Short mmCIF file of C-alpha atoms in Angstrom, two decimals:
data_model
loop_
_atom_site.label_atom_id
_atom_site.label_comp_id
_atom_site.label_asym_id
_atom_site.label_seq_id
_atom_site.Cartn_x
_atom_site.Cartn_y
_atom_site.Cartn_z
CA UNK A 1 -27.43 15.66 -14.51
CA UNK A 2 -27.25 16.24 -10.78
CA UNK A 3 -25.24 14.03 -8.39
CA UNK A 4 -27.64 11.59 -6.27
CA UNK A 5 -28.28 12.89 -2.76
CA UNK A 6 -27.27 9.51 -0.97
CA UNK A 7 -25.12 6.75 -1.13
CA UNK A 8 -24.18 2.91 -0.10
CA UNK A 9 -21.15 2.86 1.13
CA UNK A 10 -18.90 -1.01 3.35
CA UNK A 11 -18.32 -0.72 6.71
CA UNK A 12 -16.63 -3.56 8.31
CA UNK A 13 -18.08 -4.32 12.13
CA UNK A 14 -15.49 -7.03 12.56
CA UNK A 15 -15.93 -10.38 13.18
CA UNK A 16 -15.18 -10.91 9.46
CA UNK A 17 -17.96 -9.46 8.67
CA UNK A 18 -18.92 -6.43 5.77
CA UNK A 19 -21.91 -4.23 6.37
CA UNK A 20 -23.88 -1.59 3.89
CA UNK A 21 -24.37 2.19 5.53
CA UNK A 22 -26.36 4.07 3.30
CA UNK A 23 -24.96 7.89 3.94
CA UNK A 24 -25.74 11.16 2.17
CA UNK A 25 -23.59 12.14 -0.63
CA UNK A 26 -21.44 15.08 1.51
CA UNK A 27 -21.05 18.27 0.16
CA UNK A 28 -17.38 19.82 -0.12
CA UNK A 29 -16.61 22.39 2.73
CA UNK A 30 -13.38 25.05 2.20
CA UNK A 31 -10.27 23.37 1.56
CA UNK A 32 -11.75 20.04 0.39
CA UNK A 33 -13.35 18.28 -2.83
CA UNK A 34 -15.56 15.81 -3.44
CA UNK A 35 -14.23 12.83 -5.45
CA UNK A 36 -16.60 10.42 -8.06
CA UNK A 37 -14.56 7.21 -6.70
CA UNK A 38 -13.36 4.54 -9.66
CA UNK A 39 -11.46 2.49 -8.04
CA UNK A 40 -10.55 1.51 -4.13
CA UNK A 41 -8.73 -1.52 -3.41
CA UNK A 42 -8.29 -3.64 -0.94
CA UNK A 43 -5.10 -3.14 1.91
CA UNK A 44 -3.68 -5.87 4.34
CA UNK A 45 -3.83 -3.30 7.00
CA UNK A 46 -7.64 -3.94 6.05
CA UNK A 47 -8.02 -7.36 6.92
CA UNK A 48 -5.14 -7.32 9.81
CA UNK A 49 -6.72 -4.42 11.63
CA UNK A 50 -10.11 -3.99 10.44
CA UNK A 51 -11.87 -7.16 8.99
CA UNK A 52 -11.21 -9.71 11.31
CA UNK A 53 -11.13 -7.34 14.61
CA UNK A 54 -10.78 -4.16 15.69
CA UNK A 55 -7.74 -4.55 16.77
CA UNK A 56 -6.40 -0.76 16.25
CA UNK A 57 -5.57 2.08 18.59
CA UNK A 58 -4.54 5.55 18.08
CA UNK A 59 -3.68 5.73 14.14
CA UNK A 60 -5.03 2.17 13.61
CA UNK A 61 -8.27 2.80 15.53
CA UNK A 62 -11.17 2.01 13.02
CA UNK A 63 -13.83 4.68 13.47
CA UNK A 64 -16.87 2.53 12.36
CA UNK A 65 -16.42 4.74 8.90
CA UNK A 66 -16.82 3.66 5.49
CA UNK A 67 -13.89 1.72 4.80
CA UNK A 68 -11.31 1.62 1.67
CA UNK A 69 -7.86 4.11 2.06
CA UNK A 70 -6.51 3.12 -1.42
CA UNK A 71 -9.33 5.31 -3.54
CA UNK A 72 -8.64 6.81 -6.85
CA UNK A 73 -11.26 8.96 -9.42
CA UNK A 74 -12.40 11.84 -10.47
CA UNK A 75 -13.44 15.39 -9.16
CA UNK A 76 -16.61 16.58 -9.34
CA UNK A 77 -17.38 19.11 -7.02
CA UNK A 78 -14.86 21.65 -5.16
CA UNK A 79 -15.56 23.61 -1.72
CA UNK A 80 -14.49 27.14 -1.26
CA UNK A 81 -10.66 28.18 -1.36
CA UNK A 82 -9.84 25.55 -3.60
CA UNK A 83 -7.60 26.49 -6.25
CA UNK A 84 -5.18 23.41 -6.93
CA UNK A 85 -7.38 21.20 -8.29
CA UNK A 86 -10.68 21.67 -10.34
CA UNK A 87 -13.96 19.31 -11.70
CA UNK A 88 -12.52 16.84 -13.91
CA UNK A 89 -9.55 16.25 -12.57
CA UNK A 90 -8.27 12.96 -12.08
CA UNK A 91 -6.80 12.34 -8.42
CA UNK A 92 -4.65 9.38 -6.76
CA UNK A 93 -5.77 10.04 -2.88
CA UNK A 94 -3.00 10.34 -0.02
CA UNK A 95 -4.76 8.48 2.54
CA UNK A 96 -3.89 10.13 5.90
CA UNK A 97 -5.52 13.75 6.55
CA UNK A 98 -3.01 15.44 8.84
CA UNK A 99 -2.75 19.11 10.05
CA UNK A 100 -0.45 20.46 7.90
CA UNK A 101 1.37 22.23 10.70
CA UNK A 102 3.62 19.74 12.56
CA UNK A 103 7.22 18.72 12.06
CA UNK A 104 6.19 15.38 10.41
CA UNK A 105 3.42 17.24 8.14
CA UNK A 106 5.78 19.92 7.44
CA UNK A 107 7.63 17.19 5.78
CA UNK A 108 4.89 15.62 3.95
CA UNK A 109 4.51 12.85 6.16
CA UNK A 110 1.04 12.75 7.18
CA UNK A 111 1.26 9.28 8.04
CA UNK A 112 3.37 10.73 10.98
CA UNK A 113 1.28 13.56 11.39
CA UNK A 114 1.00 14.26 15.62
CA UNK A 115 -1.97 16.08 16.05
CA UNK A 116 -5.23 14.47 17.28
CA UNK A 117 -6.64 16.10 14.09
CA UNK A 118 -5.07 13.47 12.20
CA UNK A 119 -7.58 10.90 10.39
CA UNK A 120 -7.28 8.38 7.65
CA UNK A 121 -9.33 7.51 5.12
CA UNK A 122 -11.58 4.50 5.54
CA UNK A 123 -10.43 4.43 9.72
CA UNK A 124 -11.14 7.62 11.11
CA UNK A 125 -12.90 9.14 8.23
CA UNK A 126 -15.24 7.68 5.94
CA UNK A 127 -12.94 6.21 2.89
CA UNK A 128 -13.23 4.93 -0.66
CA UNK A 129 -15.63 2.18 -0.56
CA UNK A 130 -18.64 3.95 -1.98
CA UNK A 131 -19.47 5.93 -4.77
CA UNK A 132 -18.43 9.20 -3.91
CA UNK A 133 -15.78 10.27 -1.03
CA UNK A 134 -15.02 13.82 0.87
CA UNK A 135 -11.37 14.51 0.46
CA UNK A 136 -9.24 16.86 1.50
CA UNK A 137 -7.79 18.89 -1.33
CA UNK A 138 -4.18 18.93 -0.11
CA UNK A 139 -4.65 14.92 0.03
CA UNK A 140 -4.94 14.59 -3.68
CA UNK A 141 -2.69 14.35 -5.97
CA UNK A 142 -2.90 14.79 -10.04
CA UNK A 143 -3.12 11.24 -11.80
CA UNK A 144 -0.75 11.60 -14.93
CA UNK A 145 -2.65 10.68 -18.17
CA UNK A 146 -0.90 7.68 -18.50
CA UNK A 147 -1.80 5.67 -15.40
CA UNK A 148 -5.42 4.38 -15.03
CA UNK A 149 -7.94 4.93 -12.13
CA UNK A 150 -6.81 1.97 -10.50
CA UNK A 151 -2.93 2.44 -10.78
CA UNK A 152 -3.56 5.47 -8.75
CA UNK A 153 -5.34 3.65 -6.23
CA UNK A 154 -3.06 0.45 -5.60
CA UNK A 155 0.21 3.87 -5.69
CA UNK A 156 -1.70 6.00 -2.90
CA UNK A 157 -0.83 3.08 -0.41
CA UNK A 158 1.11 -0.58 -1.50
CA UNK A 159 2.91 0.96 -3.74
CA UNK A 160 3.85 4.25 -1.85
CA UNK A 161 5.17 2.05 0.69
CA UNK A 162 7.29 -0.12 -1.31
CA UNK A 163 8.69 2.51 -2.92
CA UNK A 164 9.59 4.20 0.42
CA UNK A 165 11.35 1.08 1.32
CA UNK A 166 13.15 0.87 -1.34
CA UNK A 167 14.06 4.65 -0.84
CA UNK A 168 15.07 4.38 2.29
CA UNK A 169 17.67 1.67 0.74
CA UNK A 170 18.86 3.91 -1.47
CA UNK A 171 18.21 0.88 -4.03
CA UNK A 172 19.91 0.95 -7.70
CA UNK A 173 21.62 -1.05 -10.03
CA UNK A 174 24.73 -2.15 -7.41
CA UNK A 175 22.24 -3.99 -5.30
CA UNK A 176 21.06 -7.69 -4.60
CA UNK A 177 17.67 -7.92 -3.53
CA UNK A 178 15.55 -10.35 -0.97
CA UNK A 179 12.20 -10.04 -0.73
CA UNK A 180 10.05 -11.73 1.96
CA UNK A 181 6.42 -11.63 1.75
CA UNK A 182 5.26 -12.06 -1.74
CA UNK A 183 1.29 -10.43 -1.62
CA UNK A 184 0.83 -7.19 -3.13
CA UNK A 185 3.60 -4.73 -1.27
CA UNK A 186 6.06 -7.60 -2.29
CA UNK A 187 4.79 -7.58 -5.61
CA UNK A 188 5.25 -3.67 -5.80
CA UNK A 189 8.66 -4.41 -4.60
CA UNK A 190 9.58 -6.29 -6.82
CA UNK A 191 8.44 -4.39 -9.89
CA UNK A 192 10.22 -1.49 -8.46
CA UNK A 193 13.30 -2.62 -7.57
CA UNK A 194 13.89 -4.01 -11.10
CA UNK A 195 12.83 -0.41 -12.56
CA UNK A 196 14.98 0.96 -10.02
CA UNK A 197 18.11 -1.16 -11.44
CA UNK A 198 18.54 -3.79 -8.82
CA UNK A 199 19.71 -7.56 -10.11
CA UNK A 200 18.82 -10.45 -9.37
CA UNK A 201 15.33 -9.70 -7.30
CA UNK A 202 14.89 -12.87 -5.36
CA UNK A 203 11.38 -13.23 -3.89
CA UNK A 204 10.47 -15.56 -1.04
CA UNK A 205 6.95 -16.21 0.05
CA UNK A 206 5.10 -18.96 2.34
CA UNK A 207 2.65 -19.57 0.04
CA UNK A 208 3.50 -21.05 -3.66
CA UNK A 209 0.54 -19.01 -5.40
CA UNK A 210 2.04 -15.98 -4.23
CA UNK A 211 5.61 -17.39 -5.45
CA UNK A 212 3.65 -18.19 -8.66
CA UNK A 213 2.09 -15.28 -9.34
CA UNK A 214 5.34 -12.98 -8.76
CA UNK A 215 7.22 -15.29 -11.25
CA UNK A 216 4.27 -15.35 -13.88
CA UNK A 217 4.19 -11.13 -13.16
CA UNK A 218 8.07 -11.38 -14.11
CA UNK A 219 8.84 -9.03 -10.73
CA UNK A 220 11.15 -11.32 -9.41
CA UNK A 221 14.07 -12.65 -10.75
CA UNK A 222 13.94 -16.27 -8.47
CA UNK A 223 10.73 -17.13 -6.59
CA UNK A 224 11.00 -19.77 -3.58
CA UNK A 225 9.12 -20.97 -0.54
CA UNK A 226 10.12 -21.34 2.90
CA UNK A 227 10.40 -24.79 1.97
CA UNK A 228 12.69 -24.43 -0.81
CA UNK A 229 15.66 -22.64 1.40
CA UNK A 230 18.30 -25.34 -0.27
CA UNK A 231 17.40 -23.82 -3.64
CA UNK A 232 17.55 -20.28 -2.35
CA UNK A 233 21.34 -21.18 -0.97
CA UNK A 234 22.04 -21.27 -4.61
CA UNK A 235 21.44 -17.06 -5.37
CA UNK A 236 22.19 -16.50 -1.89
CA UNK A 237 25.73 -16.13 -2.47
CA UNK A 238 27.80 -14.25 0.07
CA UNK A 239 24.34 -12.55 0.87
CA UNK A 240 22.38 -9.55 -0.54
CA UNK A 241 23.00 -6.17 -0.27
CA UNK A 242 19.52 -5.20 0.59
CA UNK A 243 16.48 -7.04 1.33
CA UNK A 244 12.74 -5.66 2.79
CA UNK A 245 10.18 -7.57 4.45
CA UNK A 246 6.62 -7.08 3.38
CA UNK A 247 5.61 -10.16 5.47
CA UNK A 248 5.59 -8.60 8.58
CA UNK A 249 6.12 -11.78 10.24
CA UNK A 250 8.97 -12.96 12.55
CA UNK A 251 10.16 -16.21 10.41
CA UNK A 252 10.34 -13.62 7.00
CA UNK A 253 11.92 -10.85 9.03
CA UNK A 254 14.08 -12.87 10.52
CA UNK A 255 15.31 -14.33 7.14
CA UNK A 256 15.70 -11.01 5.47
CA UNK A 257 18.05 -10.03 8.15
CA UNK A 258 19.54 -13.16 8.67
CA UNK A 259 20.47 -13.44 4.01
CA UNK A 260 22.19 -9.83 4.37
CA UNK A 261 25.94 -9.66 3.42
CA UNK A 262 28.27 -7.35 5.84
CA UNK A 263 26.82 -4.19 5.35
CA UNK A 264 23.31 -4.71 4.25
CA UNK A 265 20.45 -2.67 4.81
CA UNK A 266 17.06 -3.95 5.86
CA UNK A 267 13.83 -2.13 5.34
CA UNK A 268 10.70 -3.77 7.14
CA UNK A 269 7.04 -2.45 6.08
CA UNK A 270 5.05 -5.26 6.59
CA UNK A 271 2.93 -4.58 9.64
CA UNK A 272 2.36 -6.56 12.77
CA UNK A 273 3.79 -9.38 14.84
CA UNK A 274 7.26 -9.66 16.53
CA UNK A 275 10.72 -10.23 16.12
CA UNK A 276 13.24 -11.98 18.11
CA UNK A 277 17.61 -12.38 16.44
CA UNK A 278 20.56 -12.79 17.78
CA UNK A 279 21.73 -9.22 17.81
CA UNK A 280 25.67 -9.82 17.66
CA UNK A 281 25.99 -12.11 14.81
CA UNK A 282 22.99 -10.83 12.99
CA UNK A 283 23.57 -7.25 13.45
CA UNK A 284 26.67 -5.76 15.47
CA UNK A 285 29.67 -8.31 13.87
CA UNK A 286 27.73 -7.58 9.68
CA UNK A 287 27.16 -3.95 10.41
CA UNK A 288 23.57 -4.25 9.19
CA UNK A 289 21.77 -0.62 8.85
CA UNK A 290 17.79 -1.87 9.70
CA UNK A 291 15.02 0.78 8.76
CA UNK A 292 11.38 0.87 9.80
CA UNK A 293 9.72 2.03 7.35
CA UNK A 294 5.73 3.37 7.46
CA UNK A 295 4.29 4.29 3.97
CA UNK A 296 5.18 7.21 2.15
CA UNK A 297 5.20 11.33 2.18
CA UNK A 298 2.90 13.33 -0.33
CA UNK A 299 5.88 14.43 -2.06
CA UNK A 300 7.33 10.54 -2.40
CA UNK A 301 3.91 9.49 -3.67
CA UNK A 302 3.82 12.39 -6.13
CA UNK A 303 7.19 11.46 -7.40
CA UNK A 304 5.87 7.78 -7.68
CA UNK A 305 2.98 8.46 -9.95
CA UNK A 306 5.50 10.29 -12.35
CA UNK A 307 7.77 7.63 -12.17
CA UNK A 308 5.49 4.99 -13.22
CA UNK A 309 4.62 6.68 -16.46
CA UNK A 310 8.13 7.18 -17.03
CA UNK A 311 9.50 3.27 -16.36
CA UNK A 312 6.59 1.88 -18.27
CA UNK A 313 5.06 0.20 -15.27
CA UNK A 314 1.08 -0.37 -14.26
CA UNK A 315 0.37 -1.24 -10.91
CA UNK A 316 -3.16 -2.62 -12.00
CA UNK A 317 -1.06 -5.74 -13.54
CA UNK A 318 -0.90 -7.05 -9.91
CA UNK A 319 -4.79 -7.18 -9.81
CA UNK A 320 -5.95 -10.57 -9.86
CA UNK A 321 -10.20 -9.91 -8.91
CA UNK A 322 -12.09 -7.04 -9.49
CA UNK A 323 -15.23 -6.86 -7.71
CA UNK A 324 -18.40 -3.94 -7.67
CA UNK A 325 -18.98 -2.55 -4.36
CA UNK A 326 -22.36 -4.89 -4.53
CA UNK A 327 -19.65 -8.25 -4.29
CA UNK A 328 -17.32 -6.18 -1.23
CA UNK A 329 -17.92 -9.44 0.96
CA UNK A 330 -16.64 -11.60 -1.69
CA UNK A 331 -13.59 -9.69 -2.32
CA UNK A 332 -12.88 -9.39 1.37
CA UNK A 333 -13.27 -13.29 2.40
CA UNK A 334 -10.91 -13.66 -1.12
CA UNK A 335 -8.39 -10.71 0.57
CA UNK A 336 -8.77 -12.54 3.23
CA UNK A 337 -7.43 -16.09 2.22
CA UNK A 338 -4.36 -14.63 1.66
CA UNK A 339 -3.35 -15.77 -1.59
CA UNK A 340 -4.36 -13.78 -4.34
CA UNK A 341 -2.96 -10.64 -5.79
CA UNK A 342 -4.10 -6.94 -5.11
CA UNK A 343 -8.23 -7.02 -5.32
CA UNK A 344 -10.15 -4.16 -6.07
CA UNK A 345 -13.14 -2.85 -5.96
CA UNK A 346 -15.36 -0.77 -8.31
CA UNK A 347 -18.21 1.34 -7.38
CA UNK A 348 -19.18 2.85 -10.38
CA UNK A 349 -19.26 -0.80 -11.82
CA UNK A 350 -15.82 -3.04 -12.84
CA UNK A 351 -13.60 -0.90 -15.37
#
């Protein structure tokens, strides 16, 4: 049986709004693939950037393309000079197409990647949120046997970046950690720090579903809210050795730096908003290292998806709704709200 000849795929026109395109299914030119998609979830960069308002420019400028960079599924057609992968494969999708030849692609950073041929999925090309998506082929990576459709999806973004967070740290079994910003990245963050070694993982989050959830998911050793800070004075101690912020807020930045023993490092990936510290006690006099860190290399993500299967961990346990692409502006008003888990959708129908 043939593949259809068009499609449905979400845009999102802002204003909070989702919007059907119906599109032609694309055919794979050289050096790409064509992917059956069976899973693409849901990003805060999404509703940040995207949802609400176009808000982007340069690598955050939305394109009016389908949406969705977390996609994950299966190949079913390859274009010309393809050799890597074949049909059948199962794929986790790098979301950032870059041109392969500058410093930052060199290095598997196509996040980073400096050409104006740079274009991510579901912003500047069309991305995940329909049935079938145009890849390119050096933008997927094999999805061990042991990880399902949407494990690869939630790793090709949230997870990548908590992980290169935590990488950055050079995170293990010495280390205290702080999390602030319990939604999905801090709920990767947790569940790889504690695979990674690191004791106690103390989570802090705004919001007590999120705190909730990350204590019912067992990826945090304490859970608190802001309002809670007397408790968290308790596992403070003389401060942690590392801490990330996946809030990307001021007051959970601020706090992350702010619970750091002398020499701490600080990783921030949570996107957006500003900060504002008083550098000399805060920084200079503790000898804090502070990274900036902006999701992860092919090679990183690769690495990832292997080290899932080998710690025993499934992303898709920090699902909480799962959604066919017919319910998108359901699961984006509940993305939206702020205080769920990861959300996903299905366009092949909920797996």
């Amino acid at each position: 049986m043939g593949l259809p000849t068009t499609m449905t795929g979400i845009t999102l026109p802002g204003g909070s709004r989702v919007d059907r395109a119906e599109v032609p299914v694309p055919q794979p030119g050289p050096g790409q693939v064509l992917v059956e998609v069976r899973a693409s979830s849901i990003c805060g960069s999404d509703i940040r950037a995207i949802y609400r308002e176009h808000l982007g420019h340069g690598a955050e400028a939305y394109q009016g393309v389908i949406a969705g960079h977390e996609p994950a599924g299966r190949i079913v057609a390859v274009g010309e000079g393809v050799t890597e992968h074949a049909v059948g494969d199962r794929v986790a999708c790098y979301h950032i197409s870059g041109c392969g030849q500058c410093a930052e692609c060199r290095h598997g950073y196509y996040i980073g990647c400096t050409s104006a041929a740079r274009a991510a999925y579901g912003w500047q090309r069309d991305g995940g949120h329909a049935p079938y998506l145009l890849a390119q082929a050096d933008t997927c990576i094999p999805l061990p046997d042991g990880l399902s459709y949407a494990d690869g999806a939630l790793a090709s973004c949230g997870f990548g970046t908590a992980y290169e967070g935590l990488l950055r740290l050079d995170l293990s079994g010495r280390d205290r950690l702080l999390i602030t910003g319990l939604g999905p990245v801090g709920l990767a963050a947790g569940m790889l720090a504690k695979a990674m070694g690191a004791g106690p993982v103390v989570g802090l989050d705004v919001m007590p579903d999120r705190v909730a959830l990350a204590t019912e998911l067992g990826v945090i050793d304490h859970g608190f809210t802001v309002e809670q800070t007397g408790e968290l004075d308790a596992v403070t101690g003389d401060g942690f050795s590392a801490a990330i912020d996946c809030s990307g807020s001021a007051p959970g930045r601020h706090t992350a730096i702010e619970r750091l023993a002398t020499w701490g490092r600080c990783a921030f990936v949570g996107e957006g908003s500003t900060l504002s510290l008083e550098v000399s006690p805060l920084l200079i006099h503790k000898q804090v290292t502070l990274y900036g860190s902006w999701v992860t290399s092919l090679r990183h993500l690769q690495d990832l998806l292997e080290h899932l299967v080998r710690w025993g961990i499934s992303p898709e346990r920090t699902i909480t709704h799962r959604f066919g692409l017919d319910q998108a502006e359901t699961a984006y008003e509940l993305a939206d709200q702020g205080r769920s888990g990861k959300i996903c959708l299905y366009p092949h129908g909920v797996e």
